[in-house]
Tab-separated table of C-alpha atoms and ligand atoms in Angstrom:
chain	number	residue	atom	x	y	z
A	10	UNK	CA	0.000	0.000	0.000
A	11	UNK	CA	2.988	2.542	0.563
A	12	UNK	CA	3.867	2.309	-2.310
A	13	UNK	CA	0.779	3.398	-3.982
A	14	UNK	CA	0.179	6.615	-1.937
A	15	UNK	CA	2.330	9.658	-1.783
A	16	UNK	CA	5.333	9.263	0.299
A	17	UNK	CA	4.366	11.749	2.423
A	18	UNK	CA	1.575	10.713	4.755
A	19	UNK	CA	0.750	10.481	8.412
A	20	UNK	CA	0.295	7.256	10.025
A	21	UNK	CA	-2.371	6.966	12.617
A	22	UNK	CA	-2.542	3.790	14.850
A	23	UNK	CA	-6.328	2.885	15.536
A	24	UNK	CA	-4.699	0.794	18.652
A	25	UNK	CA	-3.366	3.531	20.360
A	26	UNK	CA	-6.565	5.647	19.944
A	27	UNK	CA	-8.540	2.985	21.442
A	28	UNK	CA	-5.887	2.901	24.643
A	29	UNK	CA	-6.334	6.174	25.317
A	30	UNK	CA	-9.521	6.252	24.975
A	31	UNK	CA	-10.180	3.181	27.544
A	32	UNK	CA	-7.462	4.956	29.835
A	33	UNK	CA	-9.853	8.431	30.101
A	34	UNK	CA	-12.754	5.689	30.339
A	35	UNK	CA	-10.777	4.367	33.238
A	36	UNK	CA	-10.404	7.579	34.613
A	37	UNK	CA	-13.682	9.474	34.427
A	38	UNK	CA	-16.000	6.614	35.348
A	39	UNK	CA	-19.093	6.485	35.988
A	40	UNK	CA	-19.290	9.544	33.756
A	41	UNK	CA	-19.894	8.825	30.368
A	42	UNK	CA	-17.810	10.189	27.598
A	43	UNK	CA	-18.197	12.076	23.987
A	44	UNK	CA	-15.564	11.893	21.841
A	45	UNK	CA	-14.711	14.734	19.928
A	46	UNK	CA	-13.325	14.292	16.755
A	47	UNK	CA	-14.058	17.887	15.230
A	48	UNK	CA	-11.518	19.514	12.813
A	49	UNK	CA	-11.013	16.197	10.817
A	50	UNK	CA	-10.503	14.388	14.231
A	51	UNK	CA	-7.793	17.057	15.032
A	52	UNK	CA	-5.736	15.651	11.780
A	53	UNK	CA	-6.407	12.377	12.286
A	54	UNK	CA	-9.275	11.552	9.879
A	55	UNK	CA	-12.616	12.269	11.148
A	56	UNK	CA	-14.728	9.233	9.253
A	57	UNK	CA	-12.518	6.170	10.059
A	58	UNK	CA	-11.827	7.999	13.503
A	59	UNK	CA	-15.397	7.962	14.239
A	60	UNK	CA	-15.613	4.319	12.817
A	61	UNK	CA	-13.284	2.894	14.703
A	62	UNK	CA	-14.050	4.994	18.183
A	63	UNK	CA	-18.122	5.522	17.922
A	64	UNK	CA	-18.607	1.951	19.157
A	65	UNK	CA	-16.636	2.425	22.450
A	66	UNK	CA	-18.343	6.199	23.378
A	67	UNK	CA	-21.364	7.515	24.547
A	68	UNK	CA	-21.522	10.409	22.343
A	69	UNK	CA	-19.529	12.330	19.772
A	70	UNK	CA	-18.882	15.979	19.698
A	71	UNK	CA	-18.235	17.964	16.508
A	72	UNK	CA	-17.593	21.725	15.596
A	73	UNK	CA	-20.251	22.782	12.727
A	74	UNK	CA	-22.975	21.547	11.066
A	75	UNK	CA	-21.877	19.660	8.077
A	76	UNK	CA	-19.566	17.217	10.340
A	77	UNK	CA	-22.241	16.139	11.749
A	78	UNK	CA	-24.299	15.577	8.218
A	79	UNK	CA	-21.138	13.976	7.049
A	80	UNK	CA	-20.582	11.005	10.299
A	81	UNK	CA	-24.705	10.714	9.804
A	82	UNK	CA	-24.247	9.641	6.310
A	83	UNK	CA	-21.765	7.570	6.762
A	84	UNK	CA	-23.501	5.357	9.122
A	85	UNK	CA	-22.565	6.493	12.196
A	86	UNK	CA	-24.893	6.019	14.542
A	87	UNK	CA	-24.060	7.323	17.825
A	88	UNK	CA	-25.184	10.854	19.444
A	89	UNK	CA	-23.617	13.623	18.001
A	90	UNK	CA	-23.640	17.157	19.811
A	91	UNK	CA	-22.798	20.370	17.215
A	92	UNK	CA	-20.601	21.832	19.807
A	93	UNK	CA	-20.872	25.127	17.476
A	94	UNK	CA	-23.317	28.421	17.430
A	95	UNK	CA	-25.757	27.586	14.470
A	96	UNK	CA	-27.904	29.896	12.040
A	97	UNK	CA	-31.866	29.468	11.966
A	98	UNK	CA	-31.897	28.131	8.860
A	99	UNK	CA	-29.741	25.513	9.495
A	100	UNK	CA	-31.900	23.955	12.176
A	101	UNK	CA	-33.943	21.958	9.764
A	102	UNK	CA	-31.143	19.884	9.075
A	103	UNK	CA	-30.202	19.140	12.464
A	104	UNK	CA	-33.390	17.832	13.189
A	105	UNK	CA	-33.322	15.870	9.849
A	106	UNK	CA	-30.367	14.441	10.619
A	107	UNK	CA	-30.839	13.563	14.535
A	108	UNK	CA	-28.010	15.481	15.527
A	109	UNK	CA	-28.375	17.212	18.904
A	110	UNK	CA	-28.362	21.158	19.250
A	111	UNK	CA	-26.405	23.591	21.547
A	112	UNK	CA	-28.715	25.854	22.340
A	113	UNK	CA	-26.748	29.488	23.130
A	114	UNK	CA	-29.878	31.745	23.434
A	115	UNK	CA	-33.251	32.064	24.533
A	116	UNK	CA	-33.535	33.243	20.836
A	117	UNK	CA	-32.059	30.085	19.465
A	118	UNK	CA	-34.024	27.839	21.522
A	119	UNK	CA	-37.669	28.368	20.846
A	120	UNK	CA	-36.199	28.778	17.292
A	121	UNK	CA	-35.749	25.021	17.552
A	122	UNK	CA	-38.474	24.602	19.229
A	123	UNK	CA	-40.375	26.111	16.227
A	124	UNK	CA	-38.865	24.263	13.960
A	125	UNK	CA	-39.072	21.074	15.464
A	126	UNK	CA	-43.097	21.940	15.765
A	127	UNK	CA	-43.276	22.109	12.495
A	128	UNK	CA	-41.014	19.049	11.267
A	129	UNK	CA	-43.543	16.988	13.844
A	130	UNK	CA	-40.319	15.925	15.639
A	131	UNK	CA	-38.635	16.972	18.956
A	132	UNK	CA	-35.401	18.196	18.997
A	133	UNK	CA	-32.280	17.206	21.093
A	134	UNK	CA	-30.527	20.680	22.972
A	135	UNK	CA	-27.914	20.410	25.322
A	136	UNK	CA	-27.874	24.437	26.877
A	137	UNK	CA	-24.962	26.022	26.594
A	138	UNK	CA	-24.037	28.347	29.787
A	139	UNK	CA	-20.891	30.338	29.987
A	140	UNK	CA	-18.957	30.487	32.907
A	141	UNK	CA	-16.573	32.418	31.761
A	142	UNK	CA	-15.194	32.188	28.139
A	143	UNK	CA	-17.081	34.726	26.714
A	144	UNK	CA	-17.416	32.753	23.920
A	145	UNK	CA	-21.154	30.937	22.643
A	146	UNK	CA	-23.729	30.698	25.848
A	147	UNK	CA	-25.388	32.675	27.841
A	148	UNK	CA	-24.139	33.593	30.868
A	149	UNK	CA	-23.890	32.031	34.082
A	150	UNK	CA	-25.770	34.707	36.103
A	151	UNK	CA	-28.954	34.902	33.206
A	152	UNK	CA	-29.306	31.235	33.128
A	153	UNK	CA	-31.748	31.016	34.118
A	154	UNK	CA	-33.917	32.803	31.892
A	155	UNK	CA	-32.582	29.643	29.381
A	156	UNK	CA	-33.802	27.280	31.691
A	157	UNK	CA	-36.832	28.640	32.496
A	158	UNK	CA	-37.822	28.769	28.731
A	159	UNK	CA	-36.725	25.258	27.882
A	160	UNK	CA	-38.994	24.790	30.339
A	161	UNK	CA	-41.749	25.790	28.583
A	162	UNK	CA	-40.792	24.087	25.074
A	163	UNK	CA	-42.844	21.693	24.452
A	164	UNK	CA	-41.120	19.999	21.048
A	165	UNK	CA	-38.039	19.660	22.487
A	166	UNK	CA	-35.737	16.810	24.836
A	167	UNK	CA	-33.250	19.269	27.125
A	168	UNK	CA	-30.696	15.973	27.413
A	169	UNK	CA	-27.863	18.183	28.535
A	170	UNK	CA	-26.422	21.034	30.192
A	171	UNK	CA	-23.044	22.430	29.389
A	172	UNK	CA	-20.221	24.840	29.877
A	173	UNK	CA	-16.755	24.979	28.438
A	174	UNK	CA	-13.173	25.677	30.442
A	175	UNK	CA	-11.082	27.907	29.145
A	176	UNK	CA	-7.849	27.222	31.769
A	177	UNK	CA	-8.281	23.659	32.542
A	178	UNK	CA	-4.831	22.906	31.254
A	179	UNK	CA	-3.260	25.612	33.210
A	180	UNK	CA	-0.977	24.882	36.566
A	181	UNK	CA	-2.899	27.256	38.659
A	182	UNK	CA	-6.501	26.428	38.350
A	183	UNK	CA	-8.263	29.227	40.765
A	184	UNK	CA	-9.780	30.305	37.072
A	185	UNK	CA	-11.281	26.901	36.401
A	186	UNK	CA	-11.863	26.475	39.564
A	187	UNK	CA	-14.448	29.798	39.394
A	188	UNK	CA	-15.969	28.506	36.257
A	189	UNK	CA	-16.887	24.976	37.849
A	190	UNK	CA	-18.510	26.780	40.845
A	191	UNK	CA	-20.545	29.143	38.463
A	192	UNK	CA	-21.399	26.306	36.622
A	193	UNK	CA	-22.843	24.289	40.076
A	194	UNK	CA	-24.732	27.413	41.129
A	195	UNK	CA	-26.454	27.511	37.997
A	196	UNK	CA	-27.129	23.741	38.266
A	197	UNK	CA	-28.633	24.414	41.688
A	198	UNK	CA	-31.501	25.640	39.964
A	199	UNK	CA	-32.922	22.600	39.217
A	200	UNK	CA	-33.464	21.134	42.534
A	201	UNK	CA	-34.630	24.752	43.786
A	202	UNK	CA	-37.662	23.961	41.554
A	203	UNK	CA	-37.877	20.528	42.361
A	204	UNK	CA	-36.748	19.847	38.941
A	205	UNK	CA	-34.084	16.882	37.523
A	206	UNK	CA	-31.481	17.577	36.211
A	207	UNK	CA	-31.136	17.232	32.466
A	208	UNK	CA	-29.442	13.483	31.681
A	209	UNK	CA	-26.063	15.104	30.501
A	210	UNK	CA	-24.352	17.383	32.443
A	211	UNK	CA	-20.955	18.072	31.224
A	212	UNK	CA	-18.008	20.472	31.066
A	213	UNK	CA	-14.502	18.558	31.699
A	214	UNK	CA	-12.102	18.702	28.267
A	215	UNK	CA	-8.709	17.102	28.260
A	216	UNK	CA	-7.102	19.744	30.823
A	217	UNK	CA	-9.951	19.099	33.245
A	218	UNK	CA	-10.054	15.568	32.882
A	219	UNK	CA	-6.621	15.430	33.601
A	220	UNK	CA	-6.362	17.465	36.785
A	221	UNK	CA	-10.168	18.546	38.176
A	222	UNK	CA	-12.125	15.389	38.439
A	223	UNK	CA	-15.149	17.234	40.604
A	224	UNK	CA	-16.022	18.848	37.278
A	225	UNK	CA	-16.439	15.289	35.649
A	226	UNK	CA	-19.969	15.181	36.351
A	227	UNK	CA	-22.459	13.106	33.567
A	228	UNK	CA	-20.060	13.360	30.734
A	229	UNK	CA	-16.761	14.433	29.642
A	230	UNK	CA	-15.230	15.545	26.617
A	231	UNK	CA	-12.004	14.957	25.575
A	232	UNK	CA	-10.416	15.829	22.668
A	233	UNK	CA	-6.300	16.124	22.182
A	234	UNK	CA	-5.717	13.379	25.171
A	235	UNK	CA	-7.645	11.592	22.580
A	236	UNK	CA	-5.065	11.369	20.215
A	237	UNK	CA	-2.011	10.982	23.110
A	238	UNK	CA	-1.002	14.857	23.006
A	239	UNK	CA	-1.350	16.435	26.061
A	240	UNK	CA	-3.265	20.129	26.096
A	241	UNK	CA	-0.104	22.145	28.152
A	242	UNK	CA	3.327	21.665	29.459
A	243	UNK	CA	2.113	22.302	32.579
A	244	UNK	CA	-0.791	20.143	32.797
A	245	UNK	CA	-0.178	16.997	35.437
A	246	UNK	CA	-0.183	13.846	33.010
A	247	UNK	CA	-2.519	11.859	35.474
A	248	UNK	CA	-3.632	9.951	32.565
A	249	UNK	CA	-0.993	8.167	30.274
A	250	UNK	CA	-2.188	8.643	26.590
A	251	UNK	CA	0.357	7.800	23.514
A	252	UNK	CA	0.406	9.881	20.686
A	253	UNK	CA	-1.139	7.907	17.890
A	254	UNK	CA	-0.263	10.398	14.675
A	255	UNK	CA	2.858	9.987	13.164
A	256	UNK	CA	4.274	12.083	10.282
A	257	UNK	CA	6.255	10.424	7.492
A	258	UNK	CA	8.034	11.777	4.242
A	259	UNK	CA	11.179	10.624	1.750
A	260	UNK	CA	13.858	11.896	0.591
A	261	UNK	CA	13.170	12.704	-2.718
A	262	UNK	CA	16.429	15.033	-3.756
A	263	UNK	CA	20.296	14.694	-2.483
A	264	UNK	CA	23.256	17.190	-3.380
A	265	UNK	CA	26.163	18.729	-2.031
A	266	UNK	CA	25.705	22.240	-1.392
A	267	UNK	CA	29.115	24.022	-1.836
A	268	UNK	CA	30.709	26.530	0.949
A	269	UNK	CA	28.815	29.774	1.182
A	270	UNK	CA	25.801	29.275	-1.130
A	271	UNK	CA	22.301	29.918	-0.041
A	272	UNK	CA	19.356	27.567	0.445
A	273	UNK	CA	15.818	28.039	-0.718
A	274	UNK	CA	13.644	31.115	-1.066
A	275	UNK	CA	15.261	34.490	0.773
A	276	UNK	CA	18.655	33.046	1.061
A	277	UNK	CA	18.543	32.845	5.122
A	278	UNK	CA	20.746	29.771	5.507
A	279	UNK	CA	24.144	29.137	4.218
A	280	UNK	CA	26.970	26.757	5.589
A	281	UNK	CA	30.089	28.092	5.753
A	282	UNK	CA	31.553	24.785	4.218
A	283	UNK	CA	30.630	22.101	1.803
A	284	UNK	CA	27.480	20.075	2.779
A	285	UNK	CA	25.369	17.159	1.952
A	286	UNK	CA	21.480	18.435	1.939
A	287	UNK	CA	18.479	16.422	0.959
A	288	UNK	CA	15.390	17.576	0.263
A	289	UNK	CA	12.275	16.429	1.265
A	290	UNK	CA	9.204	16.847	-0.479
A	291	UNK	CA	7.018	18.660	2.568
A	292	UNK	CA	6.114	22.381	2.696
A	293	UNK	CA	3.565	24.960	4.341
A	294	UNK	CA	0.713	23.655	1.862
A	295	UNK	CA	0.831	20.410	3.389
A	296	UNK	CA	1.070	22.018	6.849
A	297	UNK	CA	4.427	22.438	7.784
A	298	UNK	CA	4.401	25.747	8.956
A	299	UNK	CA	6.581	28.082	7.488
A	300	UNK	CA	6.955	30.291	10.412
A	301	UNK	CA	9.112	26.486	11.664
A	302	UNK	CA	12.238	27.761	9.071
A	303	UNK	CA	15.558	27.488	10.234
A	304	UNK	CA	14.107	26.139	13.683
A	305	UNK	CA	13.100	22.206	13.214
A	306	UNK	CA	14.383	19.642	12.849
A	307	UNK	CA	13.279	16.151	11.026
A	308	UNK	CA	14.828	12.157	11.932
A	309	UNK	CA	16.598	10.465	8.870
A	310	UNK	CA	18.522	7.272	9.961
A	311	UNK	CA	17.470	7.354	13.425
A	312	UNK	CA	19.543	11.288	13.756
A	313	UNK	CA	17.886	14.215	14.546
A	314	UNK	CA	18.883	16.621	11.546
A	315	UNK	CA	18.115	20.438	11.426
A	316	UNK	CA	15.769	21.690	8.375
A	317	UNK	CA	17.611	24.525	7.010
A	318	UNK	CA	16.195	27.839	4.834
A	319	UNK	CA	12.612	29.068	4.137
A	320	UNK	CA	10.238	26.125	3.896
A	321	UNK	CA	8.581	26.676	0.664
A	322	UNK	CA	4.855	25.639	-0.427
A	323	UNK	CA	5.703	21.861	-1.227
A	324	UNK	CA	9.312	21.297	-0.557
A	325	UNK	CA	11.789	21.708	2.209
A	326	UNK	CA	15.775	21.152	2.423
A	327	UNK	CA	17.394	19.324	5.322
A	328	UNK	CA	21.117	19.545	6.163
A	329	UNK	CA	23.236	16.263	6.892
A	330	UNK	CA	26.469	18.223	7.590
A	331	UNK	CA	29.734	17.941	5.835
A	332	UNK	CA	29.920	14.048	6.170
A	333	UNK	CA	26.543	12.966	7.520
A	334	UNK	CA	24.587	10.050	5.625
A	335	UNK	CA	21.438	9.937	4.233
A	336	UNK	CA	19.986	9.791	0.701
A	337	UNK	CA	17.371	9.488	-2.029
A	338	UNK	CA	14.725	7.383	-0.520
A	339	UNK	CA	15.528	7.198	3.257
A	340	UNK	CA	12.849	7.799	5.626
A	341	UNK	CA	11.918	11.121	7.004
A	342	UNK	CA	10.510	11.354	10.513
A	343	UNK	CA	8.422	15.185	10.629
A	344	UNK	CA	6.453	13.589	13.956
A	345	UNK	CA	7.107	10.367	15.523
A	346	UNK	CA	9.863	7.775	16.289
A	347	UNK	CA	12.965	5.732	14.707
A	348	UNK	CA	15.228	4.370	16.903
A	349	UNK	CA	15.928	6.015	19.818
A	350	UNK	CA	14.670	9.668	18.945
A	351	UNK	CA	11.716	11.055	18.904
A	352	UNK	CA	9.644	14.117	17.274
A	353	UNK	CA	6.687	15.479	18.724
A	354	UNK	CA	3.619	17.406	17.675
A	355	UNK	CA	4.492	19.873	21.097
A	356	UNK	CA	8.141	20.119	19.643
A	357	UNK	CA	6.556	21.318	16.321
A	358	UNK	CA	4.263	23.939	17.922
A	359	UNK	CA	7.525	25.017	20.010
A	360	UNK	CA	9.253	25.609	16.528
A	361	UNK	CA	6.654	26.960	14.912
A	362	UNK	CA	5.269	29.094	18.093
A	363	UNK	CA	2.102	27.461	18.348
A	364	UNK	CA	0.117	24.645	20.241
A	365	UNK	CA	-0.093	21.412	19.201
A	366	UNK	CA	-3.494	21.579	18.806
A	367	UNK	CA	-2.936	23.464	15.911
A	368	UNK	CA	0.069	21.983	13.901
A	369	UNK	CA	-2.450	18.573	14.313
A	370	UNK	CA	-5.606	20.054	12.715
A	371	UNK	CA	-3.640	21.803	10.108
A	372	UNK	CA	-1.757	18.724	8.704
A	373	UNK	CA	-3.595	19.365	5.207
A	374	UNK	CA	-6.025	16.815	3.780
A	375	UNK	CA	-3.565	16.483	0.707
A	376	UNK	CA	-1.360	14.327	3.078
A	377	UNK	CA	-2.886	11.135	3.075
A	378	UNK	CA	-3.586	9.142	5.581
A	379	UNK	CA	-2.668	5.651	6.661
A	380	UNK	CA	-4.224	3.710	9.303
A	381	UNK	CA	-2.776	0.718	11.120
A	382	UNK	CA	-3.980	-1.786	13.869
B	416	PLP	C1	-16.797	22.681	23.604
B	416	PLP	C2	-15.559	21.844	23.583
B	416	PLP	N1	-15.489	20.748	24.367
B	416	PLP	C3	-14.396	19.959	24.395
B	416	PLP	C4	-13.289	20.255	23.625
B	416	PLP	C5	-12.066	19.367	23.713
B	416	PLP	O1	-10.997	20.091	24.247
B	416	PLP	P1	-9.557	19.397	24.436
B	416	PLP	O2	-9.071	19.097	23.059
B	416	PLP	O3	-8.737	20.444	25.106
B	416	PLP	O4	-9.795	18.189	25.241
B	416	PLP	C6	-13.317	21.377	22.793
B	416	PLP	C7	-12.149	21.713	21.986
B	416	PLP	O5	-11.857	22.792	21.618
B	416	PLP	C8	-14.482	22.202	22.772
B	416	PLP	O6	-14.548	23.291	22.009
């Protein structure tokens, strides 16, 4: 099969997603957890992500809309919260589809609650309250004027309640720590009306899962512990996850670049005496960030070996030194492991001054990708 595809392609290991994902099981239980696999699965390949994952979670979290039409028709199955804000007209399809709504407004709500009316369905909402991201939701202290008025819609199932960290990951959590009280005092409105609590109360992503386990509660959410990356330096690693993306490329091009003469685009690198450079056939349109020039460094023949010059659109030049080996065809390690070194998404995002986060969802879809069990 490798020799079919490109030579540059990621490698994710379905076993290693399933580990982790047992090991968070193992860790939040009895709370039930959604996978979210938004963003292509944060690089990884959203479909067979979901294919091989869906049967082991309780629900599955995605960003927008048409990722959740997309799992739907391909057969998945499983709940699937649109962790996103939505657009009026777009509610039609949610309800065709059975996905499951976050409701951010009073507004928004008996919008779906109108809609659903007239589809003759009920919808799914999970509310979204913010504690203190000032991002979607409403907040914490006019909840209840959300709660009151799923109250009093009648074509809709309120299965969940939700808020969203935004320093779970952090070493001092007094900030989280605020959010998940805000978030309890607006809970505390259901038994003041002698109400239940919706099924699915959640608000714990990686960083919380990790280090605040009171803010567990129905459901958690993880997303880059997922895929064996943790969210922070900082963050205790209570919870061993292995990274299950690798990134893989050839050499396609060896020379000997003489004393003194520039590589690539802008002429920002020379050596200053003869040296044997490959090049390897990976650039900023596949998602190697070009801000990473001159800083990163790739693994051919089980060395570490600095990528030198501007990183162009497709292409990128890596020096060997003066007597260093390597050539046309050897393997090229942008993320992963051979031998005894290793090259992580975290070391990327150092280079590239970034998160990890991001140099995984922006591995472009042109790369393709391999999966192995
Ligand atoms: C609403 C929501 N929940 C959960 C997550 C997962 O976060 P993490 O990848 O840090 O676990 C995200 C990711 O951005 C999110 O937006």
């Amino acid at each position: 099969m490798q020799n079919t595809i490109r030579p540059t392609h990621v490698e994710v290991n379905l076993n290693y997603l399933c580990e982790n994902l047992k090991a968070i099981k193992a860790k939040a239980a009895p709370a039930k957890v959604m996978i979210i696999i938004k963003a292509n699965a944060y690089g990884h390949g959203m479909e067979t992500v979901a294919h091989h994952l869906a049967p082991h979670a309780d629900y599955i979290g995605v960003a927008v809309l048409e990722e959740g039409i997309l799992l739907r028709k391909k057969g998945i199955k499983t709940p699937i919260l649109v962790l996103g804000g939505i657009w009026e007209e777009q509610i039609p399809e949610f309800i065709k589809y059975n996905l499951s709504l976050t409701a951010s407004s009073v507004e928004r709500l008996r919008q779906i609650d109108r809609a659903a009316e007239m589809l003759g369905k009920k919808a799914i909402v999970h509310l979204k309250i913010d504690t203190g991201m000032e991002r979607i939701g409403v907040h914490y202290y006019t909840a209840h004027t959300l709660q009151e008025a799923a109250l009093g819609c009648e074509n809709l199932i309120t299965e969940g309640i939700y808020s969203h960290f935004a320093n779970s990951d952090a070493e001092n959590l007094d900030h989280a720590r605020l959010q998940l009280a805000r978030f309890n005092e607006v809970l505390d409105f259901y038994p003041k009306h002698s109400l239940p609590f919706p099924a699915l109360r959640h608000i714990a992503n990686s960083g919380a899962i990790l280090q605040l386990p009171e803010a567990n509660f129905d459901m958690v959410r993880p997303g880059i512990m997922l895929y064996g990356v943790y969210p922070s330096d900082e963050v205790k690693r209570t919870v061993k996850v292995i990274p299950s993306l690798s990134w893989r490329s050839k050499v396609v091009y060896f020379k000997v670049t003489k004393a003194n003469h520039p590589v690539s685009y802008g002429s920002i690198w020379q050596s200053d005496q003869n040296t044997r450079v490959v090049t390897v056939p990976v650039g900023y349109g596949d998602g190697y960030f070009r801000a990473m020039s001159n800083q990163g460094e790739v693994i051919i023949r089980g060395i570490k070996r600095p990528q030198v010059g501007r990183i162009c659109m497709d292409q990128m030049v890596v020096n060997l030194g003066a007597d260093g080996s390597g050539y046309n065809g050897d393997e090229v390690i942008l993320i992963g492991q051979q031998g005894e070194e290793r090259i992580t998404a975290e070391n990327l995002a150092r280079w590239a001054g970034t998160i990890p986060y991001e140099i995984l969802t922006n591995i472009n879809t042109r790369v393709p990708r391999v999966y192995i069990s």
